[in-house]
mmCIF file of C-alpha atoms in Angstrom:
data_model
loop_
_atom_site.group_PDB
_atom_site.id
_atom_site.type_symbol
_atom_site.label_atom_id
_atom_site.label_comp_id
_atom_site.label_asym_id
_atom_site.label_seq_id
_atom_site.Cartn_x
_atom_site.Cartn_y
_atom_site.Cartn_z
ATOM 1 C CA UNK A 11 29.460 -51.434 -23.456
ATOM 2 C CA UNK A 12 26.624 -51.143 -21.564
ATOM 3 C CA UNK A 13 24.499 -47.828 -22.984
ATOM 4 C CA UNK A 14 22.577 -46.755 -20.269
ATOM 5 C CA UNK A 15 19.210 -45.369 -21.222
ATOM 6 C CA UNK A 16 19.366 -41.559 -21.441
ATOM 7 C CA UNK A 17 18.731 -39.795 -18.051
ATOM 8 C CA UNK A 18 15.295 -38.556 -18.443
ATOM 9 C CA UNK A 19 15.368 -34.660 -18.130
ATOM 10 C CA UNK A 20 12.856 -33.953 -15.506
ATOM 11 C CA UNK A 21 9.847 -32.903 -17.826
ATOM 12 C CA UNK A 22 6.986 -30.369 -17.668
ATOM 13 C CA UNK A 23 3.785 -32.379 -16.056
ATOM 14 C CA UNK A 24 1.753 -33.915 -18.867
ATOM 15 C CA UNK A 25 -1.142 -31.469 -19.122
ATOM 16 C CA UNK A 26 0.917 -28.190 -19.010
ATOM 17 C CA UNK A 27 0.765 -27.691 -22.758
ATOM 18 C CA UNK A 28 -2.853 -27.884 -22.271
ATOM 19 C CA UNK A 29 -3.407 -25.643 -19.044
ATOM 20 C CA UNK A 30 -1.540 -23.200 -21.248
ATOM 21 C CA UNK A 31 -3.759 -23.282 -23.886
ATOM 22 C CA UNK A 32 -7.133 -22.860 -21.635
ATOM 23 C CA UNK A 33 -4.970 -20.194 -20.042
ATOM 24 C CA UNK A 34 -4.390 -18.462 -22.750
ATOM 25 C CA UNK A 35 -8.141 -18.910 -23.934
ATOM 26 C CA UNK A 36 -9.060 -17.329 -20.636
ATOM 27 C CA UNK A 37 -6.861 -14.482 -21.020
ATOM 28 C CA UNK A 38 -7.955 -13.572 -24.863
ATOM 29 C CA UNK A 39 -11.826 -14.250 -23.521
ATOM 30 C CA UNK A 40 -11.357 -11.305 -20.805
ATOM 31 C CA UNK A 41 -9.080 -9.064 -22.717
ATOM 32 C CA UNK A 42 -11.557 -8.865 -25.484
ATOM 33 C CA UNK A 43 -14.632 -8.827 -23.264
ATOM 34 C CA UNK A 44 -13.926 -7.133 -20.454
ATOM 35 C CA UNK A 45 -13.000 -3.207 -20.063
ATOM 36 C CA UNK A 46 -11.091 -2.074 -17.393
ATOM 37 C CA UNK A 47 -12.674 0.935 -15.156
ATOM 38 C CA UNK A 48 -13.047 2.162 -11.966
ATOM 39 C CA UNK A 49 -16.020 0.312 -10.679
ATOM 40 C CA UNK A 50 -19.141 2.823 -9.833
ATOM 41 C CA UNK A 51 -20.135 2.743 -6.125
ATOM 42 C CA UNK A 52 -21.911 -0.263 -4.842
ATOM 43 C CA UNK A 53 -24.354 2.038 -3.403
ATOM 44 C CA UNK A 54 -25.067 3.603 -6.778
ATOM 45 C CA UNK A 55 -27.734 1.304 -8.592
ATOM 46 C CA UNK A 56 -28.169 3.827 -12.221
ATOM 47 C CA UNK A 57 -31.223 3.815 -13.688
ATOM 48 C CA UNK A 58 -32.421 1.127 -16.683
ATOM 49 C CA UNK A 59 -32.692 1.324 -20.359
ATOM 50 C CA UNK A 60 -33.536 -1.024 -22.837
ATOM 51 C CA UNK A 61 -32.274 0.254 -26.380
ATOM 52 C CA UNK A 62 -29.508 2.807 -25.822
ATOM 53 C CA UNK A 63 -26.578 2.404 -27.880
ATOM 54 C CA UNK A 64 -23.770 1.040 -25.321
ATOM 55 C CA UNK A 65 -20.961 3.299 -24.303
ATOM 56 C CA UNK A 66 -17.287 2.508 -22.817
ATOM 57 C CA UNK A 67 -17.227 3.340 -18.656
ATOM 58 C CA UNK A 68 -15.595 7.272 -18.294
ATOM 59 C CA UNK A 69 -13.030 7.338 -15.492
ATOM 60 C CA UNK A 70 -14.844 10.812 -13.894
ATOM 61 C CA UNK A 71 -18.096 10.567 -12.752
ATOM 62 C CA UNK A 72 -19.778 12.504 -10.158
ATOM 63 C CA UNK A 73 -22.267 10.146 -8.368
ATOM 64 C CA UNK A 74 -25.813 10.645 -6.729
ATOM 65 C CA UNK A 75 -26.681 8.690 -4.537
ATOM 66 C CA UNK A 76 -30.255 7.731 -3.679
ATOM 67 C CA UNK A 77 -30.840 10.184 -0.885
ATOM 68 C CA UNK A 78 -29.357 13.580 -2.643
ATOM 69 C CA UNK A 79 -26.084 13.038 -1.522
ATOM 70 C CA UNK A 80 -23.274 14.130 -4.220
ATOM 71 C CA UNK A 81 -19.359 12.285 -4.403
ATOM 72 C CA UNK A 82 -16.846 13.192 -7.322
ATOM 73 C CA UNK A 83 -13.943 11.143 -7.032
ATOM 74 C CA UNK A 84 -14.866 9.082 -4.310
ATOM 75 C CA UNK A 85 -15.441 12.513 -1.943
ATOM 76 C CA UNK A 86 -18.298 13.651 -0.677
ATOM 77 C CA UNK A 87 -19.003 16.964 -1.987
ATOM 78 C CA UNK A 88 -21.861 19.772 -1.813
ATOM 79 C CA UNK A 89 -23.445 21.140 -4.433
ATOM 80 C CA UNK A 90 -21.330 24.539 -4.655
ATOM 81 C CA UNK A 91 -18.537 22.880 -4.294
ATOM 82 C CA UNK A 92 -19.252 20.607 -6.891
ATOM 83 C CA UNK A 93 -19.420 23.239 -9.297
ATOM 84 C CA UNK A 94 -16.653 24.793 -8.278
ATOM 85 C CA UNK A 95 -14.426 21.954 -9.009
ATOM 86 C CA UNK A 96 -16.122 21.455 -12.069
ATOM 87 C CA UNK A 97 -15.847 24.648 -13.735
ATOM 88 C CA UNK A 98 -12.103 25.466 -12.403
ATOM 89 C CA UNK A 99 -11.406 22.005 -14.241
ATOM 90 C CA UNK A 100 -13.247 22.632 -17.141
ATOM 91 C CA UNK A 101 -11.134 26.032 -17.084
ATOM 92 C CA UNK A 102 -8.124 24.130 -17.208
ATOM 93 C CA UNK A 103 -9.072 21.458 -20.255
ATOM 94 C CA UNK A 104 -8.056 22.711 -23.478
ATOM 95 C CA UNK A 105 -10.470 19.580 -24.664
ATOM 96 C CA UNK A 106 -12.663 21.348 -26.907
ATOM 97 C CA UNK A 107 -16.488 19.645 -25.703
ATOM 98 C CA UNK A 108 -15.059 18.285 -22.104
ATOM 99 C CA UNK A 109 -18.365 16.458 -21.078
ATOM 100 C CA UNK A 110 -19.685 15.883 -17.559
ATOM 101 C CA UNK A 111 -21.028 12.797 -16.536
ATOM 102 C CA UNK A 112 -23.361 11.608 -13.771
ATOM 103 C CA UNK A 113 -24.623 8.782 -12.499
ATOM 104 C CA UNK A 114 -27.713 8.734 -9.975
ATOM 105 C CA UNK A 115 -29.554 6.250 -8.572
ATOM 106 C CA UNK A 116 -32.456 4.994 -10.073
ATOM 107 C CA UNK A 117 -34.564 5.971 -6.499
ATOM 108 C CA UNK A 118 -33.510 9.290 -6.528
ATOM 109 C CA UNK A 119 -36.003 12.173 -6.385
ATOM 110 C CA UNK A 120 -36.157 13.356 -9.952
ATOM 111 C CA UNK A 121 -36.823 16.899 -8.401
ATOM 112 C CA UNK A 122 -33.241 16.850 -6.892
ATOM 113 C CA UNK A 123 -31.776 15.484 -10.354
ATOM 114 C CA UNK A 124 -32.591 18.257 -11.652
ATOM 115 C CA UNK A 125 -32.083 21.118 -9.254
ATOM 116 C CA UNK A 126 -28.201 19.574 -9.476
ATOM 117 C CA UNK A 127 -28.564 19.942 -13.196
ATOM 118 C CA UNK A 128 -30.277 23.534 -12.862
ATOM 119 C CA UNK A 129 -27.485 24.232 -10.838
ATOM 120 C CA UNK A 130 -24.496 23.006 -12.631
ATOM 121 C CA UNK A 131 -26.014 24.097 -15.813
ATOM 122 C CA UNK A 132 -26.277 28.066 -14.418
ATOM 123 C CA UNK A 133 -22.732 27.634 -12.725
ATOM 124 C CA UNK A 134 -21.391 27.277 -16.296
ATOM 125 C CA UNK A 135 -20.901 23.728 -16.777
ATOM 126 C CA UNK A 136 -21.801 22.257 -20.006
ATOM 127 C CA UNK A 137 -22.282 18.768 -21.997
ATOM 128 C CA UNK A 138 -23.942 16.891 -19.508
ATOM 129 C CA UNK A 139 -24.781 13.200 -19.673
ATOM 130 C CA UNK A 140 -26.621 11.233 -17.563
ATOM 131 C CA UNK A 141 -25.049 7.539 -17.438
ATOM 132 C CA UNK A 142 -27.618 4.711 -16.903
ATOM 133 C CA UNK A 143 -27.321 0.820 -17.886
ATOM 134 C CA UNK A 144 -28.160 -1.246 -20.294
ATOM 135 C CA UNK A 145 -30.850 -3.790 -19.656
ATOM 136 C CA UNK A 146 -31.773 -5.099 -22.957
ATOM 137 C CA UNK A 147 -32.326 -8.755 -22.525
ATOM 138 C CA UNK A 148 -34.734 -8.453 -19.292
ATOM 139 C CA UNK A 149 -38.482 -8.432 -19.233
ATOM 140 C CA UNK B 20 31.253 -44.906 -30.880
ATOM 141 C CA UNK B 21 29.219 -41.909 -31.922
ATOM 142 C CA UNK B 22 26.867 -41.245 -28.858
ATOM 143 C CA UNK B 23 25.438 -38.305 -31.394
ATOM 144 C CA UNK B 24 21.803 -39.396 -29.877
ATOM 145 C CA UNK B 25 22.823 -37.208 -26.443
ATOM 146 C CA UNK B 26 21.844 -34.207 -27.546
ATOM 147 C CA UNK B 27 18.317 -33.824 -26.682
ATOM 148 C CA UNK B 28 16.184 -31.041 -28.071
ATOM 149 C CA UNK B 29 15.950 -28.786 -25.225
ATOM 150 C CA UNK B 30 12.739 -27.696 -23.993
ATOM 151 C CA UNK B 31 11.337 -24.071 -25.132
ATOM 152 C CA UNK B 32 12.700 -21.470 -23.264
ATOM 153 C CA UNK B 33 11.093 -20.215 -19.875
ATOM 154 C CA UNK B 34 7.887 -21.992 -20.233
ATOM 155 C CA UNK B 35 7.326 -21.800 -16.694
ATOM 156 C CA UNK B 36 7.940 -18.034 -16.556
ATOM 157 C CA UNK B 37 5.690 -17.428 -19.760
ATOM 158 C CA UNK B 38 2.715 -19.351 -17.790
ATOM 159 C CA UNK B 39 3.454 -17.092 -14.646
ATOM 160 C CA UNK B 40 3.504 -14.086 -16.734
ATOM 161 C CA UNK B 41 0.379 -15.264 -18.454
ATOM 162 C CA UNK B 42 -1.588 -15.919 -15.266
ATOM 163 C CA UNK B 43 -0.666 -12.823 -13.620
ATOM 164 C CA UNK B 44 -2.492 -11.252 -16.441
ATOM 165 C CA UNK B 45 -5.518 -13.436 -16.181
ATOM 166 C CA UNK B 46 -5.770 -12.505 -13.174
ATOM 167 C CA UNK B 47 -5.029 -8.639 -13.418
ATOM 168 C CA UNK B 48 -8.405 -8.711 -16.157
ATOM 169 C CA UNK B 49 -10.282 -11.120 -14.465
ATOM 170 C CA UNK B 50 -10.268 -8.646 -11.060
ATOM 171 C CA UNK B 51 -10.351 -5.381 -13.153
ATOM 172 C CA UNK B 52 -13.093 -6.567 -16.041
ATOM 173 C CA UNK B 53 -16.084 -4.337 -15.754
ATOM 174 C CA UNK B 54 -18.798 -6.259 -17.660
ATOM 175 C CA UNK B 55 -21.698 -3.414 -17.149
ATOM 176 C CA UNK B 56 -22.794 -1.935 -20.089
ATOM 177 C CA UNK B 57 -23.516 1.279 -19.982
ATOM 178 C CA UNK B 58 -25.515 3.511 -21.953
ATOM 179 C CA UNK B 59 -26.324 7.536 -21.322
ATOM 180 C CA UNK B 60 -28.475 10.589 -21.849
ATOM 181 C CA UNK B 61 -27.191 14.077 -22.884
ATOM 182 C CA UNK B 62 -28.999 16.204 -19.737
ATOM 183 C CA UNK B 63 -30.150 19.608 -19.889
ATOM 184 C CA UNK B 64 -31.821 21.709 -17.455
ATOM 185 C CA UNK B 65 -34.241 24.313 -19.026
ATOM 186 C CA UNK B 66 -33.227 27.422 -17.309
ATOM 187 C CA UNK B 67 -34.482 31.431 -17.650
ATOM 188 C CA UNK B 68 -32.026 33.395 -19.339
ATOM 189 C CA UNK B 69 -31.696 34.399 -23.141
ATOM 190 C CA UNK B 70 -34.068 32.840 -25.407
ATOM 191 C CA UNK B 71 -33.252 32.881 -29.360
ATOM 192 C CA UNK B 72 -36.612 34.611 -30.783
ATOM 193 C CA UNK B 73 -35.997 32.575 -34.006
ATOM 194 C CA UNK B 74 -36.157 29.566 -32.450
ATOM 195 C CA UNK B 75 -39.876 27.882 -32.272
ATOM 196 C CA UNK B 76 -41.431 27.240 -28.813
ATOM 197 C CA UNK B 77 -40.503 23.947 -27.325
ATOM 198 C CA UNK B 78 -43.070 21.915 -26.014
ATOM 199 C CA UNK B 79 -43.769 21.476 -22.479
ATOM 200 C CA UNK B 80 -44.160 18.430 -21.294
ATOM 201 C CA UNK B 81 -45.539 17.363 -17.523
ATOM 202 C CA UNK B 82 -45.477 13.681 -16.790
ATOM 203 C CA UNK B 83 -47.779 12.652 -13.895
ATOM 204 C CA UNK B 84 -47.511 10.346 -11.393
ATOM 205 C CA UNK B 85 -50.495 7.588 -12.963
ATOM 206 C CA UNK B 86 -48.155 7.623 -16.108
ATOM 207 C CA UNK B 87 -50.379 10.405 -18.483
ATOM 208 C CA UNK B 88 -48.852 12.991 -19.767
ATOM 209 C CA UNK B 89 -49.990 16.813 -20.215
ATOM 210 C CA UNK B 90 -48.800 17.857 -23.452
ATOM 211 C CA UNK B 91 -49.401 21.475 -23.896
ATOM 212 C CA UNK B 92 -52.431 21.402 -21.904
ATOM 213 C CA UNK B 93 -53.729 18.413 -23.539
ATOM 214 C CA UNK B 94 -54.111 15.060 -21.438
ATOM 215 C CA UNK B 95 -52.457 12.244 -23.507
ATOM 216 C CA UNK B 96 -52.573 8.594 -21.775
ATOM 217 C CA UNK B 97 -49.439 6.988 -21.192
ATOM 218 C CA UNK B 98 -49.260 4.920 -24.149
ATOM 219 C CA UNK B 99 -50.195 7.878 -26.818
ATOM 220 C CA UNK B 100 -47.175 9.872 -25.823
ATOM 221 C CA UNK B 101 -44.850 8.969 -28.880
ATOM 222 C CA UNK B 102 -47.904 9.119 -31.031
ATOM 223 C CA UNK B 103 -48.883 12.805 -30.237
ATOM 224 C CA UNK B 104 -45.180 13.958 -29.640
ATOM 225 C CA UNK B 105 -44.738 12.452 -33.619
ATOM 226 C CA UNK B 106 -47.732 14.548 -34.995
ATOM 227 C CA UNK B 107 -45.647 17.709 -32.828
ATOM 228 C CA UNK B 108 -42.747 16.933 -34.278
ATOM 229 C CA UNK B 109 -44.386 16.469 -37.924
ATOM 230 C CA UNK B 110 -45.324 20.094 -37.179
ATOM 231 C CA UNK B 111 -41.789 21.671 -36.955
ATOM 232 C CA UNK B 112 -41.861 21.235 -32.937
ATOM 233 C CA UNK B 113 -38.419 20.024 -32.512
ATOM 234 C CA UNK B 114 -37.533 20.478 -28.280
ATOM 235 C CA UNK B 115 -39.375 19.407 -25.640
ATOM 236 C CA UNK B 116 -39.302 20.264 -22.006
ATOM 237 C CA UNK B 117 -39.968 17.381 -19.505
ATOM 238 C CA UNK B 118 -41.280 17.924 -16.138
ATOM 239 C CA UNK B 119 -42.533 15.789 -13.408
ATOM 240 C CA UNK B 120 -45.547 17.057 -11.626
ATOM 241 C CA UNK B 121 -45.746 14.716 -9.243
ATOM 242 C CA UNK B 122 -42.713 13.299 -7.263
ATOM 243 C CA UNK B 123 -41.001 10.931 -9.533
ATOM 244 C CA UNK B 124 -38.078 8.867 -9.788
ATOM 245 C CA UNK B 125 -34.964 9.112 -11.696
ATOM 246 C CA UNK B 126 -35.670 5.441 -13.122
ATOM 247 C CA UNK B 127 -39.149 7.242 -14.576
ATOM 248 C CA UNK B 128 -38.244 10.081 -16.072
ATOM 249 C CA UNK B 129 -35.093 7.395 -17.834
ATOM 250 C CA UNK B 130 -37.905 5.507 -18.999
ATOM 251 C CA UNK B 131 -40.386 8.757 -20.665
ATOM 252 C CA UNK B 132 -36.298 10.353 -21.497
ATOM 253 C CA UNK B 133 -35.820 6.934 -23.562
ATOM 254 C CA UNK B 134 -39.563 6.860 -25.120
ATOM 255 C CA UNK B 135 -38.714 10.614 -26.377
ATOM 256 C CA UNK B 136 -35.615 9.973 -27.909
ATOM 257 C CA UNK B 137 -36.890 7.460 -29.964
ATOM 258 C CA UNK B 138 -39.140 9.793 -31.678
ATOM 259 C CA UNK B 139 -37.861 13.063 -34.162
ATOM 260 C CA UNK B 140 -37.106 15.276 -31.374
ATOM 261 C CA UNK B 141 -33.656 17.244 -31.205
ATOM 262 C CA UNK B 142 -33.926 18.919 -28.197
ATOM 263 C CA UNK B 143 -35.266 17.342 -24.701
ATOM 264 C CA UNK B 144 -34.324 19.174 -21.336
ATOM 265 C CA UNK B 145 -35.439 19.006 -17.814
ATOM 266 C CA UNK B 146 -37.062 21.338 -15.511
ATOM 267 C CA UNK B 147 -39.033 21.444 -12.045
#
């Protein structure tokens, strides 16, 4: 009786086991590294620090871009407005310090930084944070 | 005859759908990763309105556009600032108001913003 040699199952190329395990390297490497946020505006280049402590990306951010010009969520938005959405949601979070964050360019005219803060601040809105980046390692 | 030897140990399960599964999610964090890292400043404008009479006078501040500062009326060069606003602070003075005099950039006033919050100060708000 003739045994023929067993039909070879069709295997798995060589290196899989291997592919997985850089894959899987990869994955870990960006799930512990990365954060997951809606990117700022490409337009929007926030000012530098060097030695703040580092804080996660918030979701809500009302942006200023370089010549005055204020978007929340993506919208262009005037100043009364702004603080009109801003207080009518503030109204409506039972959080108990909701906090407001902006993010302006680093070219902006400090003068209009802070006649939006004047403004927002007398409009009722509270706990505001300018975001900037970190920069540590340069210079 | 036993032919027990057929029985071949069968392959794990669904490998190729586990690597699919695990690439769409490489990819899903590779594309969504942010890897800025951001930092911020509590803001506050100094505005007219009720003033606590307990609490002491902040100091004001006005940064000027060569980099000195005018602290209270007194001209401090730019590197003395965290030097006199320490001997202020030493002295109970515990907010500050910071003003540009001159026009000024947002990237600036960061930069003084970050120098002052290094020192004892609890308090520092903007104003025009």
């Amino acid at each position: 009786m003739k045994l023929k040699s067993q039909p070879k199952k069709r295997d798995l190329p060589e290196n899989t086991i291997t592919l997985i395990n850089v894959v899987f390297l990869m994955l870990i490497f960006f799930l512990v590294v990365g954060t997951v946020a809606t990117p700022l505006s490409e337009h929007i280049l926030p000012a530098q620090t060097k030695e703040r402590p580092i804080v996660p990306p918030h979701p809500n951010i009302v942006e200023i871009a370089r010549d005055g010009k204020i978007d929340y969520r993506k919208e262009p938005t005037s100043l009364d407005q702004l603080i009109v959405i801003l207080s009518s949601e503030l109204e409506g979070n039972s959080d108990t310090k909701p906090v407001i964050k902006l993010v302006a360019h680093k070219e902006l005219d400090a003068d209009r930084l802070i006649e939006i803060l004047e403004a927002m601040t007398s409009g009722g809105v509270q706990n505001i944070r300018l975001v900037t980046v970190d920069n540590g390692a340069d210079e | 005859m036993h032919l027990r030897k057929r029985e071949k140990r069968k392959n794990i399960i669904g490998l190729t759908s586990l690597i699919d599964v695990i690439f769409l999610l490489l990819l899903f964090f590779m594309l969504t990763s942010t890897f800025t890292k951001f930092t911020e400043f509590d803001l506050s404008a100094a505005t007219k309105g009720q003033t606590d009479p307990n609490a002491t006078k902040p100091v004001f501040i006005l940064a000027m556009e060569n980099g000195s500062f005018d602290i209270d009326g007194t001209l401090v060069g730019a590197e003395d600032l965290e030097q006199h606003v320490g001997d202020l602070t030493n002295k109970g003075k515990k907010s500050v108001i910071l003003a540009p005099k001159d026009k000024m950039n947002v990237q600036r006033i960061v930069a003084i913003m970050e120098r002052l919050q290094k020192t004892d100060l609890n308090s520092v708000s903007l104003a025009r």
